[in-house]
Amino acid sequence: MTNRAKSTSAVGQSIPHDSGKGHVTGEALYIDDTTPIADELFVEFAGSPVACGKIVSVDASKAKQVPGVVGVYTHRDVLGHNLFGPVICDERFLAEDRVAYVGQPVVVIAGETREAALAGRAAVKIEVTPEPTVLDIDTAIEQKQFLGPERRINRGDFDSAWESAAHKIEGTFESNGQDQFYLESQACIAYPGEHGQLTVESSTQNPTESQAILAEVLGLGMHEVVVRCKRMGGAFGGKETQAAIPALMAGLVTQKTGRPARVVYTKDDDMKVTGKRHPYKTWYRVGFDSDGRLNAVKFDYYSDGGAAADLSTGIMERTLLHADNAYYLPNVTLMGRICRTNIPPNTAFRGFGGPQAVAVIESIIQEVAAALGKDAFDIRKVNCYGEAPRNTTPYGQEVKNNLLPEIFEQLAKTSDYKKRLADAEAFNRQSPTQLKGIAMTAVKFGISFTTKFLNQGNALVSVYTDGTVQVSTGATEMGQGVNTKIRQIVADEFGLSVDRVLVMTTSTEKNINTSPTAASAGTDLNGAAAANACAQIKQRMAGFAADHLSKTNSDLAPNPDEIRFEDGHVFDRRNPGNRTAFGKFANEARMARVDLGARGFYKTPGIDFDRDTGKGNPFFYFTTGAAVAEVTIDRFTGDLRVVGIDLLMDIGRMINPGIDHGQVIGGFVQGMGWCTAEQLVYNDAGELLSYSPTTYKIPNITDIPKRFNIAFMDNGENAKNIRSSKAVGEPPLMLGVAAWAAAKHALGCVAGKGPVPLKLPATNEVVLMCLTGIEHKQRGAGERQTTPR
């Protein structure tokens, strides 16, 4: 008998990321690493010089005369529809008679070299008659400039609860946007095919949508367009829809010239013309009792959608669905509106509207605690979701398998929260130069697309006669490790080691009509679809194996249910000594004309949400967690330092603990950056001023606190999801709010029971201005603005 290794499962192991070595060595190829082929053209674009206005003229005559310029194209060269949009069809590929933001593409230039294309771009003259711009939410509201419909969710009787509330607070809360700051800018290459067909290599989270938009705008059928994505150098939501315009630029040039065409944005151009996380302004009214229990909550959310709708309607919907975060709200009225402004259309960003909602409710908790002279942790506990009837959301979904109370209690103990709180407040009473702050915030993030039809995935699995396996799905790899997890799932299904499984380049010709890799659901949908395909193949193989193996043991009646795939072998569990190597068995099955390939499909069950009534079950399950953050503030400079993080999450049973651990760290740090450092700054002309690493500060290694403890709850109760796992991509980002809340606590030690008008992000400048305003008010040196702007 052959030697057998101990039976092990690939799932649950910290298998290295399948591109990890390539990331370090530089062998992992991205779009612009691809060597240009013969006749390939380089593409640039000329954009609007103003934020809003009527186009008077577009003069490209001098651009056409630049040596090396092959073509110059405007909207008149578009063969299909120049108008597109993922939800509302309101965005133009190339501007026609009007422009709506600085840098909006007007002219596409193709050159033999990048230098020629850039020179052609510089030679284009675009004359625009400027018109009044709308650059902020207040102006948009005043002028009634909105995108999409008003949305509402209500429960209980807010008006009565507000009138009878023992305590009340009201005001506004503002959070700024955030740039995705992926390392690989928007990029794609288009290749011509026969009969006008097109193949596009794109850095996109959404190959199917790119395929559909390319076909529609270029006047092709979807069957004539193939979009592929090997990997992205980061995306964070910024390549869910916004990869479309660069793909259209390259596709247009290829269609017109019959030559390959490459578009790669510079980091400056990328930051200037692509959409970002939505800024929000929220008007709130909250009534509560003397224990801090929230009895009446009213939030009116207004987001800055930019010049076109993009995904703003879905993002606002998720904001409304996360208004409660981790807290039961018996009487609540929620309203959401999207403002149209003259900046690039804002878009998806990790969290997709959830962070803006979480920040509001967590800020409210801090304000309630200050008003009552209590610890915010105690206010969070008293409002936390618990047992029935305090376990249903404002939209009527039951919060099942809820570990939030246990998470709060366990994290408070392991982080030594109470002692550190007492130490911080004692320190603040005696230190003339510094402040300390500490806060615990939570997250309850719904997992699923809120648009029902997107909750589906398909996969193609092929078993070869040497026992190796290829799998193709609609998932796109952006560094988050979805391909590695799918490898583990497929390897586990066949009882193979992961080196026997390869996840192929994502392509619309292999996986059709797929959803974007977003909503933290990439592994949930595509992993389940791959497992479904494996099950089909195993069923056929098991049927053959039952007959085949029974011939060597006449005492065993053929029974496919007794066939096992383990340790690289196939056997009948009633006779485990009679094993056949998987590769040999696959070859034998093929000789017997057994189909060794399958297309798997999965659709998320049990989700249904009525947008008109604001009721239903939009989510398959919730990922939950909490974080304790400790900060220090320099009283003279406002310098904010995050000095300690303790984080605890329930993410079910991990398919790959190493990857999940990395996702938690990365998500938290990105959220911390949004809350404390990353400030988008526009001038009065609508031009982004913070458009490079020199003017836009993302967290770096020195911003990571020395105390950074991460732990996970032991919870295998999420059996309805693939391998009892839970999504981990987005939820940790919202725990970055803890750092902001800790800063608010520190400033609250100065303000006492007064309001702390701290804006988000809490940059050093913002912290200093807030602290100065509080101190001046206390000294009676003049009343200052106390509502965040």
PDB file of N, CA and C in Angstrom, residues 99-186:
ATOM      1  N   VAL A  99     -19.695  70.841 -20.033  1.00  0.00           N
ATOM      2  CA  VAL A  99     -18.798  70.116 -19.136  1.00  0.00           C
ATOM      3  C   VAL A  99     -19.304  70.296 -17.714  1.00  0.00           C
ATOM      4  N   ALA A 100     -18.997  69.308 -16.851  1.00  0.00           N
ATOM      5  CA  ALA A 100     -19.572  69.313 -15.508  1.00  0.00           C
ATOM      6  C   ALA A 100     -18.544  69.180 -14.400  1.00  0.00           C
ATOM      7  N   TYR A 101     -17.264  68.977 -14.740  1.00  0.00           N
ATOM      8  CA  TYR A 101     -16.221  68.967 -13.717  1.00  0.00           C
ATOM      9  C   TYR A 101     -14.870  69.175 -14.380  1.00  0.00           C
ATOM     10  N   VAL A 102     -13.917  69.670 -13.604  1.00  0.00           N
ATOM     11  CA  VAL A 102     -12.570  69.915 -14.122  1.00  0.00           C
ATOM     12  C   VAL A 102     -11.940  68.583 -14.529  1.00  0.00           C
ATOM     13  N   GLY A 103     -11.429  68.542 -15.755  1.00  0.00           N
ATOM     14  CA  GLY A 103     -10.777  67.342 -16.237  1.00  0.00           C
ATOM     15  C   GLY A 103     -11.705  66.368 -16.930  1.00  0.00           C
ATOM     16  N   GLN A 104     -13.003  66.674 -17.028  1.00  0.00           N
ATOM     17  CA  GLN A 104     -13.932  65.773 -17.721  1.00  0.00           C
ATOM     18  C   GLN A 104     -13.432  65.525 -19.139  1.00  0.00           C
ATOM     19  N   PRO A 105     -13.260  64.270 -19.552  1.00  0.00           N
ATOM     20  CA  PRO A 105     -12.693  63.983 -20.868  1.00  0.00           C
ATOM     21  C   PRO A 105     -13.514  64.591 -22.011  1.00  0.00           C
ATOM     22  N   VAL A 106     -12.809  65.270 -22.907  1.00  0.00           N
ATOM     23  CA  VAL A 106     -13.427  65.895 -24.077  1.00  0.00           C
ATOM     24  C   VAL A 106     -12.839  65.325 -25.366  1.00  0.00           C
ATOM     25  N   VAL A 107     -11.519  65.133 -25.365  1.00  0.00           N
ATOM     26  CA  VAL A 107     -10.811  64.684 -26.564  1.00  0.00           C
ATOM     27  C   VAL A 107      -9.890  63.524 -26.203  1.00  0.00           C
ATOM     28  N   VAL A 108      -9.858  62.490 -27.034  1.00  0.00           N
ATOM     29  CA  VAL A 108      -8.956  61.360 -26.878  1.00  0.00           C
ATOM     30  C   VAL A 108      -7.866  61.475 -27.947  1.00  0.00           C
ATOM     31  N   ILE A 109      -6.613  61.316 -27.532  1.00  0.00           N
ATOM     32  CA  ILE A 109      -5.466  61.453 -28.430  1.00  0.00           C
ATOM     33  C   ILE A 109      -4.687  60.148 -28.445  1.00  0.00           C
ATOM     34  N   ALA A 110      -4.353  59.656 -29.632  1.00  0.00           N
ATOM     35  CA  ALA A 110      -3.574  58.433 -29.792  1.00  0.00           C
ATOM     36  C   ALA A 110      -2.239  58.762 -30.430  1.00  0.00           C
ATOM     37  N   GLY A 111      -1.150  58.251 -29.855  1.00  0.00           N
ATOM     38  CA  GLY A 111       0.182  58.530 -30.377  1.00  0.00           C
ATOM     39  C   GLY A 111       1.029  57.276 -30.473  1.00  0.00           C
ATOM     40  N   GLU A 112       2.032  57.353 -31.322  1.00  0.00           N
ATOM     41  CA  GLU A 112       2.962  56.235 -31.477  1.00  0.00           C
ATOM     42  C   GLU A 112       3.769  56.015 -30.208  1.00  0.00           C
ATOM     43  N   THR A 113       3.967  57.086 -29.445  1.00  0.00           N
ATOM     44  CA  THR A 113       4.683  57.021 -28.175  1.00  0.00           C
ATOM     45  C   THR A 113       3.898  57.797 -27.133  1.00  0.00           C
ATOM     46  N   ARG A 114       4.229  57.595 -25.864  1.00  0.00           N
ATOM     47  CA  ARG A 114       3.581  58.372 -24.804  1.00  0.00           C
ATOM     48  C   ARG A 114       3.904  59.852 -24.975  1.00  0.00           C
ATOM     49  N   GLU A 115       5.129  60.136 -25.368  1.00  0.00           N
ATOM     50  CA  GLU A 115       5.545  61.527 -25.530  1.00  0.00           C
ATOM     51  C   GLU A 115       4.717  62.215 -26.611  1.00  0.00           C
ATOM     52  N   ALA A 116       4.475  61.506 -27.705  1.00  0.00           N
ATOM     53  CA  ALA A 116       3.675  62.086 -28.786  1.00  0.00           C
ATOM     54  C   ALA A 116       2.242  62.320 -28.327  1.00  0.00           C
ATOM     55  N   ALA A 117       1.675  61.355 -27.606  1.00  0.00           N
ATOM     56  CA  ALA A 117       0.301  61.497 -27.118  1.00  0.00           C
ATOM     57  C   ALA A 117       0.187  62.672 -26.153  1.00  0.00           C
ATOM     58  N   LEU A 118       1.182  62.833 -25.285  1.00  0.00           N
ATOM     59  CA  LEU A 118       1.171  63.952 -24.341  1.00  0.00           C
ATOM     60  C   LEU A 118       1.318  65.285 -25.053  1.00  0.00           C
ATOM     61  N   ALA A 119       2.178  65.314 -26.064  1.00  0.00           N
ATOM     62  CA  ALA A 119       2.336  66.544 -26.839  1.00  0.00           C
ATOM     63  C   ALA A 119       1.042  66.888 -27.570  1.00  0.00           C
ATOM     64  N   GLY A 120       0.373  65.867 -28.103  1.00  0.00           N
ATOM     65  CA  GLY A 120      -0.913  66.100 -28.739  1.00  0.00           C
ATOM     66  C   GLY A 120      -1.944  66.622 -27.764  1.00  0.00           C
ATOM     67  N   ARG A 121      -1.924  66.069 -26.582  1.00  0.00           N
ATOM     68  CA  ARG A 121      -2.852  66.530 -25.540  1.00  0.00           C
ATOM     69  C   ARG A 121      -2.621  68.003 -25.235  1.00  0.00           C
ATOM     70  N   ALA A 122      -1.368  68.393 -25.115  1.00  0.00           N
ATOM     71  CA  ALA A 122      -1.049  69.784 -24.791  1.00  0.00           C
ATOM     72  C   ALA A 122      -1.460  70.740 -25.905  1.00  0.00           C
ATOM     73  N   ALA A 123      -1.560  70.234 -27.129  1.00  0.00           N
ATOM     74  CA  ALA A 123      -1.882  71.088 -28.279  1.00  0.00           C
ATOM     75  C   ALA A 123      -3.386  71.277 -28.470  1.00  0.00           C
ATOM     76  N   VAL A 124      -4.209  70.522 -27.774  1.00  0.00           N
ATOM     77  CA  VAL A 124      -5.658  70.669 -27.898  1.00  0.00           C
ATOM     78  C   VAL A 124      -6.116  71.927 -27.167  1.00  0.00           C
ATOM     79  N   LYS A 125      -6.971  72.683 -27.810  1.00  0.00           N
ATOM     80  CA  LYS A 125      -7.515  73.894 -27.206  1.00  0.00           C
ATOM     81  C   LYS A 125      -9.019  73.736 -27.015  1.00  0.00           C
ATOM     82  N   ILE A 126      -9.457  73.807 -25.762  1.00  0.00           N
ATOM     83  CA  ILE A 126     -10.874  73.672 -25.435  1.00  0.00           C
ATOM     84  C   ILE A 126     -11.344  74.988 -24.840  1.00  0.00           C
ATOM     85  N   GLU A 127     -12.289  75.627 -25.511  1.00  0.00           N
ATOM     86  CA  GLU A 127     -12.808  76.906 -25.033  1.00  0.00           C
ATOM     87  C   GLU A 127     -14.190  76.676 -24.429  1.00  0.00           C
ATOM     88  N   VAL A 128     -14.362  77.127 -23.203  1.00  0.00           N
ATOM     89  CA  VAL A 128     -15.614  76.922 -22.472  1.00  0.00           C
ATOM     90  C   VAL A 128     -16.064  78.244 -21.874  1.00  0.00           C
ATOM     91  N   THR A 129     -17.346  78.510 -21.985  1.00  0.00           N
ATOM     92  CA  THR A 129     -17.926  79.649 -21.278  1.00  0.00           C
ATOM     93  C   THR A 129     -18.299  79.204 -19.875  1.00  0.00           C
ATOM     94  N   PRO A 130     -17.563  79.670 -18.863  1.00  0.00           N
ATOM     95  CA  PRO A 130     -17.831  79.188 -17.499  1.00  0.00           C
ATOM     96  C   PRO A 130     -19.219  79.592 -17.016  1.00  0.00           C
ATOM     97  N   GLU A 131     -19.804  78.714 -16.205  1.00  0.00           N
ATOM     98  CA  GLU A 131     -21.088  78.974 -15.569  1.00  0.00           C
ATOM     99  C   GLU A 131     -20.935  78.764 -14.065  1.00  0.00           C
ATOM    100  N   PRO A 132     -21.874  79.265 -13.268  1.00  0.00           N
ATOM    101  CA  PRO A 132     -21.763  79.095 -11.806  1.00  0.00           C
ATOM    102  C   PRO A 132     -21.640  77.626 -11.420  1.00  0.00           C
ATOM    103  N   THR A 133     -20.775  77.367 -10.468  1.00  0.00           N
ATOM    104  CA  THR A 133     -20.521  75.989 -10.043  1.00  0.00           C
ATOM    105  C   THR A 133     -21.187  75.709  -8.708  1.00  0.00           C
ATOM    106  N   VAL A 134     -21.444  74.425  -8.483  1.00  0.00           N
ATOM    107  CA  VAL A 134     -21.920  73.930  -7.192  1.00  0.00           C
ATOM    108  C   VAL A 134     -20.841  73.001  -6.661  1.00  0.00           C
ATOM    109  N   LEU A 135     -20.211  73.390  -5.569  1.00  0.00           N
ATOM    110  CA  LEU A 135     -19.059  72.646  -5.075  1.00  0.00           C
ATOM    111  C   LEU A 135     -19.233  72.114  -3.656  1.00  0.00           C
ATOM    112  N   ASP A 136     -20.399  72.288  -3.067  1.00  0.00           N
ATOM    113  CA  ASP A 136     -20.605  71.773  -1.713  1.00  0.00           C
ATOM    114  C   ASP A 136     -22.056  71.397  -1.523  1.00  0.00           C
ATOM    115  N   ILE A 137     -22.304  70.628  -0.487  1.00  0.00           N
ATOM    116  CA  ILE A 137     -23.632  70.092  -0.216  1.00  0.00           C
ATOM    117  C   ILE A 137     -24.626  71.199   0.104  1.00  0.00           C
ATOM    118  N   ASP A 138     -24.214  72.210   0.884  1.00  0.00           N
ATOM    119  CA  ASP A 138     -25.143  73.276   1.258  1.00  0.00           C
ATOM    120  C   ASP A 138     -25.677  74.014   0.033  1.00  0.00           C
ATOM    121  N   THR A 139     -24.778  74.322  -0.903  1.00  0.00           N
ATOM    122  CA  THR A 139     -25.207  75.035  -2.108  1.00  0.00           C
ATOM    123  C   THR A 139     -26.135  74.167  -2.948  1.00  0.00           C
ATOM    124  N   ALA A 140     -25.809  72.870  -3.041  1.00  0.00           N
ATOM    125  CA  ALA A 140     -26.666  71.965  -3.813  1.00  0.00           C
ATOM    126  C   ALA A 140     -28.066  71.887  -3.212  1.00  0.00           C
ATOM    127  N   ILE A 141     -28.147  71.820  -1.888  1.00  0.00           N
ATOM    128  CA  ILE A 141     -29.457  71.774  -1.236  1.00  0.00           C
ATOM    129  C   ILE A 141     -30.220  73.064  -1.503  1.00  0.00           C
ATOM    130  N   GLU A 142     -29.529  74.191  -1.370  1.00  0.00           N
ATOM    131  CA  GLU A 142     -30.164  75.492  -1.597  1.00  0.00           C
ATOM    132  C   GLU A 142     -30.709  75.602  -3.016  1.00  0.00           C
ATOM    133  N   GLN A 143     -29.973  75.077  -3.991  1.00  0.00           N
ATOM    134  CA  GLN A 143     -30.389  75.173  -5.387  1.00  0.00           C
ATOM    135  C   GLN A 143     -31.184  73.962  -5.857  1.00  0.00           C
ATOM    136  N   LYS A 144     -31.453  73.037  -4.941  1.00  0.00           N
ATOM    137  CA  LYS A 144     -32.214  71.821  -5.258  1.00  0.00           C
ATOM    138  C   LYS A 144     -31.581  71.033  -6.402  1.00  0.00           C
ATOM    139  N   GLN A 145     -30.279  70.882  -6.318  1.00  0.00           N
ATOM    140  CA  GLN A 145     -29.528  70.094  -7.291  1.00  0.00           C
ATOM    141  C   GLN A 145     -29.332  68.685  -6.733  1.00  0.00           C
ATOM    142  N   PHE A 146     -30.130  67.741  -7.209  1.00  0.00           N
ATOM    143  CA  PHE A 146     -30.101  66.395  -6.654  1.00  0.00           C
ATOM    144  C   PHE A 146     -29.957  65.348  -7.747  1.00  0.00           C
ATOM    145  N   LEU A 147     -29.470  64.184  -7.345  1.00  0.00           N
ATOM    146  CA  LEU A 147     -29.359  63.013  -8.209  1.00  0.00           C
ATOM    147  C   LEU A 147     -30.238  61.910  -7.635  1.00  0.00           C
ATOM    148  N   GLY A 148     -31.069  61.302  -8.458  1.00  0.00           N
ATOM    149  CA  GLY A 148     -31.888  60.196  -7.985  1.00  0.00           C
ATOM    150  C   GLY A 148     -32.981  60.642  -7.032  1.00  0.00           C
ATOM    151  N   PRO A 149     -33.772  59.693  -6.561  1.00  0.00           N
ATOM    152  CA  PRO A 149     -34.914  60.009  -5.694  1.00  0.00           C
ATOM    153  C   PRO A 149     -34.512  60.129  -4.229  1.00  0.00           C
ATOM    154  N   GLU A 150     -35.390  60.744  -3.456  1.00  0.00           N
ATOM    155  CA  GLU A 150     -35.258  60.734  -2.000  1.00  0.00           C
ATOM    156  C   GLU A 150     -35.623  59.351  -1.495  1.00  0.00           C
ATOM    157  N   ARG A 151     -34.871  58.854  -0.524  1.00  0.00           N
ATOM    158  CA  ARG A 151     -35.139  57.526   0.035  1.00  0.00           C
ATOM    159  C   ARG A 151     -35.408  57.645   1.533  1.00  0.00           C
ATOM    160  N   ARG A 152     -36.300  56.769   2.030  1.00  0.00           N
ATOM    161  CA  ARG A 152     -36.659  56.822   3.453  1.00  0.00           C
ATOM    162  C   ARG A 152     -36.785  55.429   4.048  1.00  0.00           C
ATOM    163  N   ILE A 153     -36.452  55.320   5.327  1.00  0.00           N
ATOM    164  CA  ILE A 153     -36.736  54.139   6.150  1.00  0.00           C
ATOM    165  C   ILE A 153     -37.250  54.651   7.494  1.00  0.00           C
ATOM    166  N   ASN A 154     -38.377  54.091   7.959  1.00  0.00           N
ATOM    167  CA  ASN A 154     -38.976  54.540   9.211  1.00  0.00           C
ATOM    168  C   ASN A 154     -39.396  53.354  10.061  1.00  0.00           C
ATOM    169  N   ARG A 155     -39.331  53.549  11.366  1.00  0.00           N
ATOM    170  CA  ARG A 155     -39.903  52.582  12.309  1.00  0.00           C
ATOM    171  C   ARG A 155     -40.388  53.341  13.545  1.00  0.00           C
ATOM    172  N   GLY A 156     -41.513  52.870  14.091  1.00  0.00           N
ATOM    173  CA  GLY A 156     -42.021  53.468  15.312  1.00  0.00           C
ATOM    174  C   GLY A 156     -42.594  54.852  15.084  1.00  0.00           C
ATOM    175  N   ASP A 157     -42.605  55.667  16.127  1.00  0.00           N
ATOM    176  CA  ASP A 157     -43.177  57.015  16.087  1.00  0.00           C
ATOM    177  C   ASP A 157     -42.133  57.990  16.621  1.00  0.00           C
ATOM    178  N   PHE A 158     -41.326  58.525  15.709  1.00  0.00           N
ATOM    179  CA  PHE A 158     -40.269  59.433  16.142  1.00  0.00           C
ATOM    180  C   PHE A 158     -40.831  60.675  16.816  1.00  0.00           C
ATOM    181  N   ASP A 159     -41.856  61.278  16.229  1.00  0.00           N
ATOM    182  CA  ASP A 159     -42.360  62.560  16.746  1.00  0.00           C
ATOM    183  C   ASP A 159     -42.791  62.439  18.208  1.00  0.00           C
ATOM    184  N   SER A 160     -43.538  61.390  18.523  1.00  0.00           N
ATOM    185  CA  SER A 160     -43.988  61.222  19.912  1.00  0.00           C
ATOM    186  C   SER A 160     -42.819  60.935  20.846  1.00  0.00           C
ATOM    187  N   ALA A 161     -41.894  60.095  20.368  1.00  0.00           N
ATOM    188  CA  ALA A 161     -40.732  59.760  21.202  1.00  0.00           C
ATOM    189  C   ALA A 161     -39.858  60.985  21.432  1.00  0.00           C
ATOM    190  N   TRP A 162     -39.747  61.838  20.425  1.00  0.00           N
ATOM    191  CA  TRP A 162     -38.953  63.068  20.558  1.00  0.00           C
ATOM    192  C   TRP A 162     -39.590  64.007  21.581  1.00  0.00           C
ATOM    193  N   GLU A 163     -40.889  64.164  21.494  1.00  0.00           N
ATOM    194  CA  GLU A 163     -41.585  65.071  22.412  1.00  0.00           C
ATOM    195  C   GLU A 163     -41.461  64.617  23.852  1.00  0.00           C
ATOM    196  N   SER A 164     -41.467  63.312  24.079  1.00  0.00           N
ATOM    197  CA  SER A 164     -41.448  62.803  25.451  1.00  0.00           C
ATOM    198  C   SER A 164     -40.045  62.499  25.969  1.00  0.00           C
ATOM    199  N   ALA A 165     -39.024  62.728  25.157  1.00  0.00           N
ATOM    200  CA  ALA A 165     -37.656  62.382  25.549  1.00  0.00           C
ATOM    201  C   ALA A 165     -37.182  63.237  26.717  1.00  0.00           C
ATOM    202  N   ALA A 166     -36.522  62.601  27.682  1.00  0.00           N
ATOM    203  CA  ALA A 166     -35.993  63.323  28.842  1.00  0.00           C
ATOM    204  C   ALA A 166     -34.823  64.216  28.460  1.00  0.00           C
ATOM    205  N   HIS A 167     -34.048  63.779  27.479  1.00  0.00           N
ATOM    206  CA  HIS A 167     -32.889  64.545  27.039  1.00  0.00           C
ATOM    207  C   HIS A 167     -32.872  64.574  25.515  1.00  0.00           C
ATOM    208  N   LYS A 168     -32.336  65.670  24.952  1.00  0.00           N
ATOM    209  CA  LYS A 168     -32.316  65.833  23.499  1.00  0.00           C
ATOM    210  C   LYS A 168     -31.018  66.486  23.054  1.00  0.00           C
ATOM    211  N   ILE A 169     -30.545  66.052  21.903  1.00  0.00           N
ATOM    212  CA  ILE A 169     -29.456  66.748  21.236  1.00  0.00           C
ATOM    213  C   ILE A 169     -29.805  66.845  19.761  1.00  0.00           C
ATOM    214  N   GLU A 170     -29.312  67.874  19.111  1.00  0.00           N
ATOM    215  CA  GLU A 170     -29.510  68.011  17.679  1.00  0.00           C
ATOM    216  C   GLU A 170     -28.373  68.836  17.098  1.00  0.00           C
ATOM    217  N   GLY A 171     -28.141  68.646  15.804  1.00  0.00           N
ATOM    218  CA  GLY A 171     -27.063  69.360  15.156  1.00  0.00           C
ATOM    219  C   GLY A 171     -26.760  68.760  13.790  1.00  0.00           C
ATOM    220  N   THR A 172     -25.552  69.001  13.310  1.00  0.00           N
ATOM    221  CA  THR A 172     -25.116  68.432  12.035  1.00  0.00           C
ATOM    222  C   THR A 172     -23.777  67.742  12.217  1.00  0.00           C
ATOM    223  N   PHE A 173     -23.555  66.771  11.366  1.00  0.00           N
ATOM    224  CA  PHE A 173     -22.284  66.035  11.374  1.00  0.00           C
ATOM    225  C   PHE A 173     -21.794  65.940   9.941  1.00  0.00           C
ATOM    226  N   GLU A 174     -20.509  66.220   9.741  1.00  0.00           N
ATOM    227  CA  GLU A 174     -19.958  66.173   8.394  1.00  0.00           C
ATOM    228  C   GLU A 174     -18.731  65.276   8.326  1.00  0.00           C
ATOM    229  N   SER A 175     -18.695  64.456   7.291  1.00  0.00           N
ATOM    230  CA  SER A 175     -17.508  63.644   7.005  1.00  0.00           C
ATOM    231  C   SER A 175     -17.063  63.935   5.585  1.00  0.00           C
ATOM    232  N   ASN A 176     -15.763  64.044   5.401  1.00  0.00           N
ATOM    233  CA  ASN A 176     -15.226  64.360   4.076  1.00  0.00           C
ATOM    234  C   ASN A 176     -15.042  63.074   3.271  1.00  0.00           C
ATOM    235  N   GLY A 177     -14.645  63.227   2.032  1.00  0.00           N
ATOM    236  CA  GLY A 177     -14.416  62.091   1.157  1.00  0.00           C
ATOM    237  C   GLY A 177     -13.068  61.432   1.418  1.00  0.00           C
ATOM    238  N   GLN A 178     -12.685  60.531   0.515  1.00  0.00           N
ATOM    239  CA  GLN A 178     -11.424  59.809   0.648  1.00  0.00           C
ATOM    240  C   GLN A 178     -11.046  59.270  -0.723  1.00  0.00           C
ATOM    241  N   ASP A 179      -9.790  59.407  -1.078  1.00  0.00           N
ATOM    242  CA  ASP A 179      -9.316  58.856  -2.342  1.00  0.00           C
ATOM    243  C   ASP A 179      -8.910  57.398  -2.146  1.00  0.00           C
ATOM    244  N   GLN A 180      -9.264  56.546  -3.109  1.00  0.00           N
ATOM    245  CA  GLN A 180      -8.944  55.126  -2.990  1.00  0.00           C
ATOM    246  C   GLN A 180      -7.439  54.891  -2.954  1.00  0.00           C
ATOM    247  N   PHE A 181      -6.670  55.713  -3.621  1.00  0.00           N
ATOM    248  CA  PHE A 181      -5.209  55.674  -3.608  1.00  0.00           C
ATOM    249  C   PHE A 181      -4.653  54.261  -3.817  1.00  0.00           C
ATOM    250  N   TYR A 182      -5.223  53.565  -4.792  1.00  0.00           N
ATOM    251  CA  TYR A 182      -4.661  52.288  -5.211  1.00  0.00           C
ATOM    252  C   TYR A 182      -3.297  52.538  -5.838  1.00  0.00           C
ATOM    253  N   LEU A 183      -2.376  51.583  -5.733  1.00  0.00           N
ATOM    254  CA  LEU A 183      -1.025  51.787  -6.245  1.00  0.00           C
ATOM    255  C   LEU A 183      -0.979  51.732  -7.768  1.00  0.00           C
ATOM    256  N   GLU A 184      -1.828  50.900  -8.380  1.00  0.00           N
ATOM    257  CA  GLU A 184      -1.917  50.861  -9.838  1.00  0.00           C
ATOM    258  C   GLU A 184      -3.035  51.785 -10.288  1.00  0.00           C
ATOM    259  N   SER A 185      -2.698  52.818 -11.041  1.00  0.00           N
ATOM    260  CA  SER A 185      -3.726  53.736 -11.527  1.00  0.00           C
ATOM    261  C   SER A 185      -4.631  53.041 -12.535  1.00  0.00           C
ATOM    262  N   GLN A 186      -5.707  53.724 -12.923  1.00  0.00           N
ATOM    263  CA  GLN A 186      -6.607  53.191 -13.947  1.00  0.00           C
ATOM    264  C   GLN A 186      -5.797  52.845 -15.193  1.00  0.00           C
TER     265      GLN A 186
END
